[in-house]
PDB file of C-alpha atoms in Angstrom:
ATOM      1  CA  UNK A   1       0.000   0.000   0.000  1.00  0.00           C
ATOM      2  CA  UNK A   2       3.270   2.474   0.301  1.00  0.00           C
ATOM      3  CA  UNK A   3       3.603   2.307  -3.229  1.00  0.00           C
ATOM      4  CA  UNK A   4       0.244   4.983  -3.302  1.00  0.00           C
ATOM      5  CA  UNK A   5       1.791   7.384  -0.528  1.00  0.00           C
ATOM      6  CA  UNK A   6       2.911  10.599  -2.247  1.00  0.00           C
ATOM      7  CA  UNK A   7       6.606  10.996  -2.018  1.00  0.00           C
ATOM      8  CA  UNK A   8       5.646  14.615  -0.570  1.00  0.00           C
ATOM      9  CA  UNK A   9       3.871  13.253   2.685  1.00  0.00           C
ATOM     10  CA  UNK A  10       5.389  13.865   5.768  1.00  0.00           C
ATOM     11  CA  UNK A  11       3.287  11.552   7.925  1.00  0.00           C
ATOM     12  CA  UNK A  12       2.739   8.291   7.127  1.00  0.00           C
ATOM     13  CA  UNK A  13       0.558   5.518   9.013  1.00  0.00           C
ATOM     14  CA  UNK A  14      -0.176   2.270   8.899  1.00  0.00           C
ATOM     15  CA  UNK A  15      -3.050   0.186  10.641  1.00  0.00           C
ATOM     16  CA  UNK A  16      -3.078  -3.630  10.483  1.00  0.00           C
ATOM     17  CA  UNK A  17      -7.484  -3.805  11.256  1.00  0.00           C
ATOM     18  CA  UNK A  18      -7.598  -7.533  10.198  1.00  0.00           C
ATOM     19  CA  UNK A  19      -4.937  -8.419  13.117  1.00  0.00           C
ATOM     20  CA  UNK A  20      -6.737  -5.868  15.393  1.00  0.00           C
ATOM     21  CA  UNK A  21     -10.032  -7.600  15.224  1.00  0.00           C
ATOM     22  CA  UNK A  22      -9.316 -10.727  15.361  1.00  0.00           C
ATOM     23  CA  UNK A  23      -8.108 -10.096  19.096  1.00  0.00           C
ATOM     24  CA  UNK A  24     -10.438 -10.961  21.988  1.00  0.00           C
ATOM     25  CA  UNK A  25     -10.087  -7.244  23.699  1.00  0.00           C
ATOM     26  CA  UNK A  26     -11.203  -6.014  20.474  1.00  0.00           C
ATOM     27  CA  UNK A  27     -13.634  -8.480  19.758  1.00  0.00           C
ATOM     28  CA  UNK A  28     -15.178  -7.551  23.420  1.00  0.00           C
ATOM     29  CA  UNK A  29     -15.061  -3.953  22.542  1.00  0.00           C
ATOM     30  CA  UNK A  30     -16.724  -4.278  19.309  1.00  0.00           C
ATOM     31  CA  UNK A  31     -19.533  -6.176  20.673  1.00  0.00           C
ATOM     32  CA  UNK A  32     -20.308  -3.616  23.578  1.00  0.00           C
ATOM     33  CA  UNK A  33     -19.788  -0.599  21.000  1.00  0.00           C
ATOM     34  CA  UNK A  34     -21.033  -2.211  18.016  1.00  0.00           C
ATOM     35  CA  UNK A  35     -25.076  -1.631  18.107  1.00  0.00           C
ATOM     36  CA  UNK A  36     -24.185   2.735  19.530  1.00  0.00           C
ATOM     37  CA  UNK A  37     -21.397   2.938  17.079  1.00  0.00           C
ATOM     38  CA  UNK A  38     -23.566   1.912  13.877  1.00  0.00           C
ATOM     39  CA  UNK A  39     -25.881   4.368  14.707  1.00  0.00           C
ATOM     40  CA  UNK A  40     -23.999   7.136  15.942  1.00  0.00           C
ATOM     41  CA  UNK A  41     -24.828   9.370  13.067  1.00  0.00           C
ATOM     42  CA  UNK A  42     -27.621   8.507  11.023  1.00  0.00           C
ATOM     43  CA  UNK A  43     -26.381   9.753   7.498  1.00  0.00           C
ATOM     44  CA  UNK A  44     -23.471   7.884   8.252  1.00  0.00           C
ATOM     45  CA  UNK A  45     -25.241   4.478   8.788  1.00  0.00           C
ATOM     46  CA  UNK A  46     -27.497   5.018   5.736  1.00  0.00           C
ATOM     47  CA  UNK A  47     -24.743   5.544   3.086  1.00  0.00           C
ATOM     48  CA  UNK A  48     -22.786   2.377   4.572  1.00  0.00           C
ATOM     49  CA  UNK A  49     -26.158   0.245   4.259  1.00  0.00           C
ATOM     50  CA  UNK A  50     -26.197   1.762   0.772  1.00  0.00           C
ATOM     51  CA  UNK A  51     -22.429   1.144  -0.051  1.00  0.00           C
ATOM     52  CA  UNK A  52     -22.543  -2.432   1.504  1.00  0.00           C
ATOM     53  CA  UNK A  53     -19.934  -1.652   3.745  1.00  0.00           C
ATOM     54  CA  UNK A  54     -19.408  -2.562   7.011  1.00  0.00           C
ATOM     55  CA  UNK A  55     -15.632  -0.890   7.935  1.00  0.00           C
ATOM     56  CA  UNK A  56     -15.030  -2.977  10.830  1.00  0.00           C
ATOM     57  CA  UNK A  57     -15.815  -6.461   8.841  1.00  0.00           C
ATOM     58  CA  UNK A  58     -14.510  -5.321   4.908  1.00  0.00           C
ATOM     59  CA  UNK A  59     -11.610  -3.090   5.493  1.00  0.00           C
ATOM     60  CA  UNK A  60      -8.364  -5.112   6.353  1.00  0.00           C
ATOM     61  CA  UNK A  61      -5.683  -2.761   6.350  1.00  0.00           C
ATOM     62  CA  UNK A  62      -4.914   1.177   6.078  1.00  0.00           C
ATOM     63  CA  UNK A  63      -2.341   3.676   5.108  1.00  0.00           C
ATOM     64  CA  UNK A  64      -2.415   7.087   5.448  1.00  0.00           C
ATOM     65  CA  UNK A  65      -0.223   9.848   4.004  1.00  0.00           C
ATOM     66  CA  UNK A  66      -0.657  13.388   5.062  1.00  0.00           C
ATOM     67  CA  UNK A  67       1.031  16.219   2.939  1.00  0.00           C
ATOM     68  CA  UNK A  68       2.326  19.589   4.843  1.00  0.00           C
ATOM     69  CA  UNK A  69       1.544  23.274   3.598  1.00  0.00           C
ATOM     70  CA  UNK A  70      -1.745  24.483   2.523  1.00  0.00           C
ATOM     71  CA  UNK A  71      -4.323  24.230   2.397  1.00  0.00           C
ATOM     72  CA  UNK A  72      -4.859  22.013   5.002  1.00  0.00           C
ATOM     73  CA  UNK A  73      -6.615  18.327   4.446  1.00  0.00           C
ATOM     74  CA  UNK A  74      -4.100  17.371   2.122  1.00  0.00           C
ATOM     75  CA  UNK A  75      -3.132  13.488   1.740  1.00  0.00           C
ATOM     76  CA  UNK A  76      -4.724  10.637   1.199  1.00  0.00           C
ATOM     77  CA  UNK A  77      -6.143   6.918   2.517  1.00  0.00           C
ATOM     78  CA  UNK A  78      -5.957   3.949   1.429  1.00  0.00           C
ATOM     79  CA  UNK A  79      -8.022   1.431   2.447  1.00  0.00           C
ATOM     80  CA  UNK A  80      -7.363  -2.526   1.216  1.00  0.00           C
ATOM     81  CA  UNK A  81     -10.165  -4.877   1.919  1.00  0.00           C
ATOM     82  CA  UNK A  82     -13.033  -6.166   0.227  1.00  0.00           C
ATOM     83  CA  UNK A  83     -15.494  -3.727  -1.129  1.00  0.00           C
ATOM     84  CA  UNK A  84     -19.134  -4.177  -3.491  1.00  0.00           C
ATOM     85  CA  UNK A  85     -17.872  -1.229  -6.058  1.00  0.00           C
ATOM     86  CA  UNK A  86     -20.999  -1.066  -7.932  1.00  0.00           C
ATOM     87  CA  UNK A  87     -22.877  -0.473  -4.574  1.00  0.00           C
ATOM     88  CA  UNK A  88     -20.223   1.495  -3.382  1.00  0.00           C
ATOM     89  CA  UNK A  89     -20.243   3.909  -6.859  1.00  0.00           C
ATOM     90  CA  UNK A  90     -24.139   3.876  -6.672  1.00  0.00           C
ATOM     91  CA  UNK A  91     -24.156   5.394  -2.772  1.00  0.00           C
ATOM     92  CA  UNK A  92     -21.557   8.072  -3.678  1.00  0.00           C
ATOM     93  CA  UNK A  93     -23.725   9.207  -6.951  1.00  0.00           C
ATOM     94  CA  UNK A  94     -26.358   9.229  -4.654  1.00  0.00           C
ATOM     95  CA  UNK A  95     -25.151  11.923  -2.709  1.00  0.00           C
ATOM     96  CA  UNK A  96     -24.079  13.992  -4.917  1.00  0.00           C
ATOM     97  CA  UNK A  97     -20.847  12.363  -6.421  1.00  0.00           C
ATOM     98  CA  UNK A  98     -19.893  13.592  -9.872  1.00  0.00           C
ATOM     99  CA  UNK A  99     -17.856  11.074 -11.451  1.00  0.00           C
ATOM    100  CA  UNK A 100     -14.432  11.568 -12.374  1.00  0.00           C
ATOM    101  CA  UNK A 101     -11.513   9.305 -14.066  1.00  0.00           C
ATOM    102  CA  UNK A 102      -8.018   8.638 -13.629  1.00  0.00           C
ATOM    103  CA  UNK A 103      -6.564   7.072 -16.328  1.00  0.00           C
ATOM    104  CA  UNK A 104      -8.513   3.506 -16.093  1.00  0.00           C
ATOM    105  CA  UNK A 105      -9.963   4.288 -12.726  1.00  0.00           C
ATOM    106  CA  UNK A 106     -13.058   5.520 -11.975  1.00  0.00           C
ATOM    107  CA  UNK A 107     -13.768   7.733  -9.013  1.00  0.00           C
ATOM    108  CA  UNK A 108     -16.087  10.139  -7.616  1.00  0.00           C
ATOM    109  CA  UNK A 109     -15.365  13.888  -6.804  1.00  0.00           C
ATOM    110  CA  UNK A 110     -17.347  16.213  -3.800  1.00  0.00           C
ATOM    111  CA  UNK A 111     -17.031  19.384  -3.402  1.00  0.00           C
ATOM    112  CA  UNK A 112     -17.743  21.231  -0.643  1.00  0.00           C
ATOM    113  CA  UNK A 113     -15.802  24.925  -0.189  1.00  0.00           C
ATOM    114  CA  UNK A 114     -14.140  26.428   1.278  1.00  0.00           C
ATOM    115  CA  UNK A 115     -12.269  22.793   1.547  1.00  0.00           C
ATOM    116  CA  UNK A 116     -10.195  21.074  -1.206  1.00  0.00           C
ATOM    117  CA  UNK A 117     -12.297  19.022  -3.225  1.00  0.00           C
ATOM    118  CA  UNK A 118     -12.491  15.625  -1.899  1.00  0.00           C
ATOM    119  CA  UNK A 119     -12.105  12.534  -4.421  1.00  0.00           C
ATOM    120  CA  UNK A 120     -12.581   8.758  -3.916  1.00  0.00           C
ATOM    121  CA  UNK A 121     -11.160   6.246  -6.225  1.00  0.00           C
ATOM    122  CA  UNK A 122     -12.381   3.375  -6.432  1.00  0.00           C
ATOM    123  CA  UNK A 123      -9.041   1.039  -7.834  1.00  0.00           C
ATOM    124  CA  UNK A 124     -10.388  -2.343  -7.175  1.00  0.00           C
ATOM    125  CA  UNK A 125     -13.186  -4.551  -5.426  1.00  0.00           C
ATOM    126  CA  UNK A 126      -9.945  -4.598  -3.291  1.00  0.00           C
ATOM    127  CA  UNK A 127      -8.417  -1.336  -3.033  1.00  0.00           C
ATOM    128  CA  UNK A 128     -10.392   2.064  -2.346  1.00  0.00           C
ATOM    129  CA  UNK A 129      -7.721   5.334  -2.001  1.00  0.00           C
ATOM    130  CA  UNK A 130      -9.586   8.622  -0.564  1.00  0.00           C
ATOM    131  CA  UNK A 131      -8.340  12.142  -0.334  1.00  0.00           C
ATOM    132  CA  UNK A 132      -7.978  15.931  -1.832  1.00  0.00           C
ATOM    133  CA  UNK A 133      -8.350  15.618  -5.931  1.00  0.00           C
ATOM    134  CA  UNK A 134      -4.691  16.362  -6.267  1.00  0.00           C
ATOM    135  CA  UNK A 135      -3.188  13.988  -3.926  1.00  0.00           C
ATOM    136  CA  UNK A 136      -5.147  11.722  -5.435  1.00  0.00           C
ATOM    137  CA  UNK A 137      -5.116  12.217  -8.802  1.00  0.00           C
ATOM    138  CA  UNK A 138      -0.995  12.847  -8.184  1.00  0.00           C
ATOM    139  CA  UNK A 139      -0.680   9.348  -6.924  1.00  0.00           C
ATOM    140  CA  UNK A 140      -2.557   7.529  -9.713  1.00  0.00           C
ATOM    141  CA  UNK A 141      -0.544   9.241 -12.308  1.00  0.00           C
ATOM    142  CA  UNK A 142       1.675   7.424 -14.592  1.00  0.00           C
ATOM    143  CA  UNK A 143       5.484   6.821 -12.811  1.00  0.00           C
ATOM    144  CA  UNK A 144       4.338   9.069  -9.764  1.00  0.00           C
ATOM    145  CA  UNK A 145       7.089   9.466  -7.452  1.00  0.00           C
ATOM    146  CA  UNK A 146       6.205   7.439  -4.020  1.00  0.00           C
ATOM    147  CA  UNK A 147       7.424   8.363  -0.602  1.00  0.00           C
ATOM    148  CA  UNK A 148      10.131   6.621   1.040  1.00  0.00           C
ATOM    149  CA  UNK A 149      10.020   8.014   4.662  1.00  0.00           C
ATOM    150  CA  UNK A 150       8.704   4.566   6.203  1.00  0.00           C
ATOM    151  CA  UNK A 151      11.145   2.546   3.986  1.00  0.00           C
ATOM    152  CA  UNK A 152      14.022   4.341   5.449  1.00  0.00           C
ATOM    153  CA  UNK A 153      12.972   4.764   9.080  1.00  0.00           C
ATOM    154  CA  UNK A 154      12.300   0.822   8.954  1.00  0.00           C
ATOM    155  CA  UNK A 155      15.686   0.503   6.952  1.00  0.00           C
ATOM    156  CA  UNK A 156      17.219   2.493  10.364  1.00  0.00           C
ATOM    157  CA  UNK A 157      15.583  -0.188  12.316  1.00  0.00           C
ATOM    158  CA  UNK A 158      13.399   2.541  13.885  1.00  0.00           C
ATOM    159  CA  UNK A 159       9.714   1.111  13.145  1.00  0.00           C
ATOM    160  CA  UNK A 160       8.526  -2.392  12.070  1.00  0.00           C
ATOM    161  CA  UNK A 161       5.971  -2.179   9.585  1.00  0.00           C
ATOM    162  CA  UNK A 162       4.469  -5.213  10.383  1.00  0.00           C
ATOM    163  CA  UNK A 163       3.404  -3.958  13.758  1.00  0.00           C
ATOM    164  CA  UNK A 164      -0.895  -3.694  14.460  1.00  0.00           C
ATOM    165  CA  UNK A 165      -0.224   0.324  14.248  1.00  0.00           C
ATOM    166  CA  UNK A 166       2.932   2.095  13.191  1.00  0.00           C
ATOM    167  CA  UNK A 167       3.274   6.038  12.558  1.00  0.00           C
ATOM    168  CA  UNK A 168       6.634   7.681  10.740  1.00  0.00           C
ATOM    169  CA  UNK A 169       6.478  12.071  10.641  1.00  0.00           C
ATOM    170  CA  UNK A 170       9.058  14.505  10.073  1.00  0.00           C
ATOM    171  CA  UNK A 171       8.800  17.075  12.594  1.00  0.00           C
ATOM    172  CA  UNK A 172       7.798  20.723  10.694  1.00  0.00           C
ATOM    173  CA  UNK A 173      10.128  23.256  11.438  1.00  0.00           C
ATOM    174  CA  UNK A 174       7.302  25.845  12.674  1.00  0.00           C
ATOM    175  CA  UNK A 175       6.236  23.326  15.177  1.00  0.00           C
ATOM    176  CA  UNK A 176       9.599  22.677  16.401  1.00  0.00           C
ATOM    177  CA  UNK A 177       9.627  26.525  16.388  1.00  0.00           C
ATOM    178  CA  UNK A 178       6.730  26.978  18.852  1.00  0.00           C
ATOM    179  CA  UNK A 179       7.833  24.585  21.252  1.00  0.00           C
ATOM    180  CA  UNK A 180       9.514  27.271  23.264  1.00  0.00           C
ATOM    181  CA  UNK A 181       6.185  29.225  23.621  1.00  0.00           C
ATOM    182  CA  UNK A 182       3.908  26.153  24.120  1.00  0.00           C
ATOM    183  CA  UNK A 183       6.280  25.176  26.999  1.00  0.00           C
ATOM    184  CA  UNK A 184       6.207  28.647  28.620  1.00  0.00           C
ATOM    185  CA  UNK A 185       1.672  27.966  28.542  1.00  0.00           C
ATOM    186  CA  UNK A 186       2.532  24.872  30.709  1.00  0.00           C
ATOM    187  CA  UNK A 187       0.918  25.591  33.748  1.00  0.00           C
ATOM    188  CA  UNK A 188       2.695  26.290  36.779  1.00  0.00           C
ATOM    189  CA  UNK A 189       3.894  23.060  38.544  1.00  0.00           C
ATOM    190  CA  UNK A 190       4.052  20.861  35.929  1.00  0.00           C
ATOM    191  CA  UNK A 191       7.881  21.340  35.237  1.00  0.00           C
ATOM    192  CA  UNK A 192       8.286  17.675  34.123  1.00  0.00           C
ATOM    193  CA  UNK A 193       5.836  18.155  31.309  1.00  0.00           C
ATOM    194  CA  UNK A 194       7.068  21.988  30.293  1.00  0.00           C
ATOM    195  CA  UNK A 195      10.787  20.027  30.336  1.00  0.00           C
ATOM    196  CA  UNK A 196       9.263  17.586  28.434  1.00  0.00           C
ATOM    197  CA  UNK A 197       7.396  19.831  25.497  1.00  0.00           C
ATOM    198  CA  UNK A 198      10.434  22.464  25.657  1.00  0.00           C
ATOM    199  CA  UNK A 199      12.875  19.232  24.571  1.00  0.00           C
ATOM    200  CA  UNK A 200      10.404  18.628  21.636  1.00  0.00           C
ATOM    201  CA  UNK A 201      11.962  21.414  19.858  1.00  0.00           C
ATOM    202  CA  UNK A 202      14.686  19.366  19.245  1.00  0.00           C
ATOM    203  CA  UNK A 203      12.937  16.275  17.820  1.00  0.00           C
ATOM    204  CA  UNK A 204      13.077  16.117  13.955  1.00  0.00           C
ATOM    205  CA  UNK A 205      11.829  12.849  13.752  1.00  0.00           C
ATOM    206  CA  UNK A 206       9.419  10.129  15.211  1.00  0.00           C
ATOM    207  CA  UNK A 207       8.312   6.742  14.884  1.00  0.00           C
ATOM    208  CA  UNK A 208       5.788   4.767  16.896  1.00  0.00           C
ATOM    209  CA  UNK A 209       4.469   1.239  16.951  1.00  0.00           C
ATOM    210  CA  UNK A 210       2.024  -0.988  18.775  1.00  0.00           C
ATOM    211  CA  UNK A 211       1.752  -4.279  18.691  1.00  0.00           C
ATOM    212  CA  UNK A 212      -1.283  -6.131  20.630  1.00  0.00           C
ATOM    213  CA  UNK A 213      -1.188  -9.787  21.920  1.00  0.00           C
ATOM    214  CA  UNK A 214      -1.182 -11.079  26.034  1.00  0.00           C
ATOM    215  CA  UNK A 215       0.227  -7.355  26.568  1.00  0.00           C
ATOM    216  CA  UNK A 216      -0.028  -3.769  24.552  1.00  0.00           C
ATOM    217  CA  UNK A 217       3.756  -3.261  23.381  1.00  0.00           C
ATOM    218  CA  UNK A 218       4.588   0.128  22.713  1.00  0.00           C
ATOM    219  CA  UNK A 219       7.710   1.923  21.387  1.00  0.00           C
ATOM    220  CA  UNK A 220       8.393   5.008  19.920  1.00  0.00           C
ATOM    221  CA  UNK A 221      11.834   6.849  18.688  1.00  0.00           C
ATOM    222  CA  UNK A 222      12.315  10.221  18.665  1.00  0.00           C
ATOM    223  CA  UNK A 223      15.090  11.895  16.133  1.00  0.00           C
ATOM    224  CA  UNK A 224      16.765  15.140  17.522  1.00  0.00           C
ATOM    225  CA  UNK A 225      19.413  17.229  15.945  1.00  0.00           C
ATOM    226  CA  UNK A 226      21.787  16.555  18.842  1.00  0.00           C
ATOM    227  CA  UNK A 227      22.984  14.385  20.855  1.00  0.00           C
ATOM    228  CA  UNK A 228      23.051  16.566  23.758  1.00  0.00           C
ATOM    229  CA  UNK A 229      19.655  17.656  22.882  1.00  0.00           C
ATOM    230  CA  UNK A 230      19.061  13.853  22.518  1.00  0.00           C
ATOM    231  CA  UNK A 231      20.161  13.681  26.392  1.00  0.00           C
ATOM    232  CA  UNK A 232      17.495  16.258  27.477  1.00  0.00           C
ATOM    233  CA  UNK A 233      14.940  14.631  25.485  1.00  0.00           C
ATOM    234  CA  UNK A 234      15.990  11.193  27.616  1.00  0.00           C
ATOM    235  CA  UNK A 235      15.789  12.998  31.226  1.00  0.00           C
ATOM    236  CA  UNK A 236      12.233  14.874  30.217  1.00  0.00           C
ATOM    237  CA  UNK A 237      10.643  11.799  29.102  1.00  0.00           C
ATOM    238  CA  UNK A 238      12.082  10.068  32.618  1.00  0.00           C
ATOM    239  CA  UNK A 239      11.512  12.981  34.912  1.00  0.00           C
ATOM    240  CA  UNK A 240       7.781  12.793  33.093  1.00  0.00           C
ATOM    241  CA  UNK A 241       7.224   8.613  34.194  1.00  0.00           C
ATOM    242  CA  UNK A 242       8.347   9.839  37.833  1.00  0.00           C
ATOM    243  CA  UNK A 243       5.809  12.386  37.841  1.00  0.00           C
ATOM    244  CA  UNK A 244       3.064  10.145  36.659  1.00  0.00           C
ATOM    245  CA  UNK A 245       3.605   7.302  39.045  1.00  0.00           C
ATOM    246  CA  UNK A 246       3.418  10.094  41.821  1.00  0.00           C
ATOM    247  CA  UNK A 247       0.397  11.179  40.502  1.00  0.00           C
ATOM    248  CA  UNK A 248      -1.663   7.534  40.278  1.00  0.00           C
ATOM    249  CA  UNK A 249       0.343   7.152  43.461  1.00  0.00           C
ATOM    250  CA  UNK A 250      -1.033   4.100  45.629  1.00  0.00           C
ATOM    251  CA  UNK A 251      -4.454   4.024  43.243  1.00  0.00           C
ATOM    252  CA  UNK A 252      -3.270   1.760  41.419  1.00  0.00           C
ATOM    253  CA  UNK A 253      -0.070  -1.133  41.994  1.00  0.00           C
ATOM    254  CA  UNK A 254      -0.091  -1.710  38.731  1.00  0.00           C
ATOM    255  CA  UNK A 255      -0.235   0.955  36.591  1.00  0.00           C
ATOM    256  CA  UNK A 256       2.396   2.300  38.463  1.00  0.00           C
ATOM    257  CA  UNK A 257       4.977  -0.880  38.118  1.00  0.00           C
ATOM    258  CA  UNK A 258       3.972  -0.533  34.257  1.00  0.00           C
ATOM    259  CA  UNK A 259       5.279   3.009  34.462  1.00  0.00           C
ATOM    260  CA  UNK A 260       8.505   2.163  36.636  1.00  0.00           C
ATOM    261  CA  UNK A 261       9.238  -0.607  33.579  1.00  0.00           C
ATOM    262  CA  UNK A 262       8.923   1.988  30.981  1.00  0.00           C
ATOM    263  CA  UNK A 263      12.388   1.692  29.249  1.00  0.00           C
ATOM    264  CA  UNK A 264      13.866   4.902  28.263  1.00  0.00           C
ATOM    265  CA  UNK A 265      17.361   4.887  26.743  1.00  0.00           C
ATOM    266  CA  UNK A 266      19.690   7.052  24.156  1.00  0.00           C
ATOM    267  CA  UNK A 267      21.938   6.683  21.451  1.00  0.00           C
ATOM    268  CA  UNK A 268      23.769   9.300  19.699  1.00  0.00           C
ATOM    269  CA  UNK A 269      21.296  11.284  18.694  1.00  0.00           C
ATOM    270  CA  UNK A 270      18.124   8.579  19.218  1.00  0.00           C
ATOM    271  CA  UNK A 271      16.055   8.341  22.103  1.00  0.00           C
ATOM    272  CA  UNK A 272      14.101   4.989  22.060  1.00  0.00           C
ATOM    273  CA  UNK A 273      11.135   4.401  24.517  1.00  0.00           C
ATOM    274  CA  UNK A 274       9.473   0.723  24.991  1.00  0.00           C
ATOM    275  CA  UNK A 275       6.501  -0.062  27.426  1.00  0.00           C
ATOM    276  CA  UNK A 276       4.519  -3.031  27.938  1.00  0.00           C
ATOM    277  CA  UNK A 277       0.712  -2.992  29.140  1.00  0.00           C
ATOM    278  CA  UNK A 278      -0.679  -6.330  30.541  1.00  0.00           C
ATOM    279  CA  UNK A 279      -4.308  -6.344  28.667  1.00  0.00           C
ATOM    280  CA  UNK A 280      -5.409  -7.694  31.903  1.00  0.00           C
ATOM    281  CA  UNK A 281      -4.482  -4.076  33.264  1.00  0.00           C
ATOM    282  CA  UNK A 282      -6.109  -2.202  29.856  1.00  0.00           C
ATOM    283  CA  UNK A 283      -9.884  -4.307  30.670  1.00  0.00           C
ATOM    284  CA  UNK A 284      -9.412  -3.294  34.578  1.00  0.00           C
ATOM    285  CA  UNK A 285      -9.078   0.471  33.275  1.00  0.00           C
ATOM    286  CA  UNK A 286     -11.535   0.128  30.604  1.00  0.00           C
ATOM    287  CA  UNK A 287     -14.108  -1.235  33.190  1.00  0.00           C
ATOM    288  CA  UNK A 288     -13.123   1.732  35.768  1.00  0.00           C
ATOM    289  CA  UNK A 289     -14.080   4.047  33.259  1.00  0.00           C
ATOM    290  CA  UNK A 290     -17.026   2.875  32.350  1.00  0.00           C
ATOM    291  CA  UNK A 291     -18.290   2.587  36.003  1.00  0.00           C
ATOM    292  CA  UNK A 292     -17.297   6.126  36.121  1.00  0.00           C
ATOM    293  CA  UNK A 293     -19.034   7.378  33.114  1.00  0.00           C
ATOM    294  CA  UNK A 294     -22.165   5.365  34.340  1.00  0.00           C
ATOM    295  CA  UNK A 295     -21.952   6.815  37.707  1.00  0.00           C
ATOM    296  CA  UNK A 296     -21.831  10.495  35.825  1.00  0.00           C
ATOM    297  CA  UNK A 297     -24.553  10.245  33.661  1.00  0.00           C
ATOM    298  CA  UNK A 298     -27.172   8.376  36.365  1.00  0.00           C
TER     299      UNK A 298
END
């Protein structure tokens, strides 16, 4: 599915949903959220009646690929699973879908200003790609150039692409700008965090994957343009652990032995964080909150 990111995006993610739902936490989840979910938002559950689609049965994996600059809402999706195109064309006409081509494939263009015109493409009863008409229409072109950011970070041996979830982003340079100021909003008390966001200036790259079995698996690498900076990156994100396991304190054993295992360490100018979360611990959370939100709303 890389092979349709534009070689201009600068974020880049991957989500393995066939491996995701075919785990029992998920499974549960789905079953409690299913029936609210579907009809959240009516319009919603109409057109996917219409288009025969169900996203949480037919859509096995996605990419995404945002572009920076303006206007914003630039990139695309890509979504492989197994789609009813015929059904899927008919819903789109339906609501006001104008059809447009792209060299052999057939998509449908909306348009609704003062946002970039949004265009669907419908490449196969496998493969649906969704975005702004030039991203699009870009990445269906004839030897389009393809990004290579996750083929290099993974090259680097900084993300596994064959993780459940997996994120690669060049840090913009106006973000890394306003770190500074962000970190001076921090309010007062909270010097662990400010440390924390004020070291993000640094960062000019990140990568992040999760992988979900008997435990959540987490680990994320951050890029910075020093290695000293790289150091100050290291103590924020550990003087940031400490100040979480003060603040769950005796609440929870747990939680806080997850946090003490977090493993935070630095090389050159990498700083590599891994965590594990027992999915005993996630369901004992999960069911806190919901007692919580029940308790609210009675």
């Amino acid at each position: 599915l890389l092979r349709f990111v534009p070689a201009t995006a600068e974020v880049v993610m991957g989500i393995d949903c066939a491996a995701l739902r075919g785990h029992p936490l998920i499974q549960d989840w789905l079953i409690e959220h299913q029936a609210s979910w579907s009809g959240a938002d009516d319009d919603l559950a109409r057109f996917l009646a219409d288009a025969g689609l169900d996203p949480l049965r037919d859509v096995d994996q996605v990419v995404v690929g945002v572009v920076p600059g303006r206007p914003r809402g630039q990139g695309l999706a890509v979504f492989a699973g197994h789609f009813d195109t015929a059904a899927l064309a008919a819903a789109m006409q339906k609501r006001g879908g104008t059809v447009a081509t792209i060299g052999t494939t057939v998509g449908y263009a909306f348009s609704s200003p003062p946002r970039v015109e949004i265009l669907v493409a419908l490449v196969s009863p496998t493969l649906v790609i969704a975005g702004d008409e030039a991203t699009v229409r870009g990445t269906l072109a004839p030897n389009a150039d393809h990004s290579q950011l996750a083929d290099r970070e993974t090259g680097a041996g900084r993300v596994d692409l064959g993780s459940d979830f997996w994120l690669v982003a060049v840090v913009p340079e106006e973000m890394r700008r306003h770190a500074a100021a962000v970190a001076n909003d921090v309010s007062r008390g909270a010097n662990e965090v400010r440390g924390l966001v004020l070291a993000s200036g640094a960062i000019q790259r990140v990568t992040m994957q999760a992988c979900l079995g008997t435990s959540l698996f987490l680990r994320g690498v951050a890029v910075a343009d020093t290695g000293d900076n790289a150091e100050l990156i290291r103590d924020a994100v550990k003087g940031a652990l400490a100040a979480m396991r003060l603040e769950v304190g005796a609440s929870s054993k747990e939680l806080v032995d997850v946090l003490r295992d977090v493993d935070v360490t630095q090389r050159s100018t990498e700083v590599t964080v891994n965590a594990e979360v027992p999915v005993r611990l996630i369901e004992t959370l999960l069911r806190e909150r919901h007692t919580c939100s029940a308790g609210h709303t009675r």
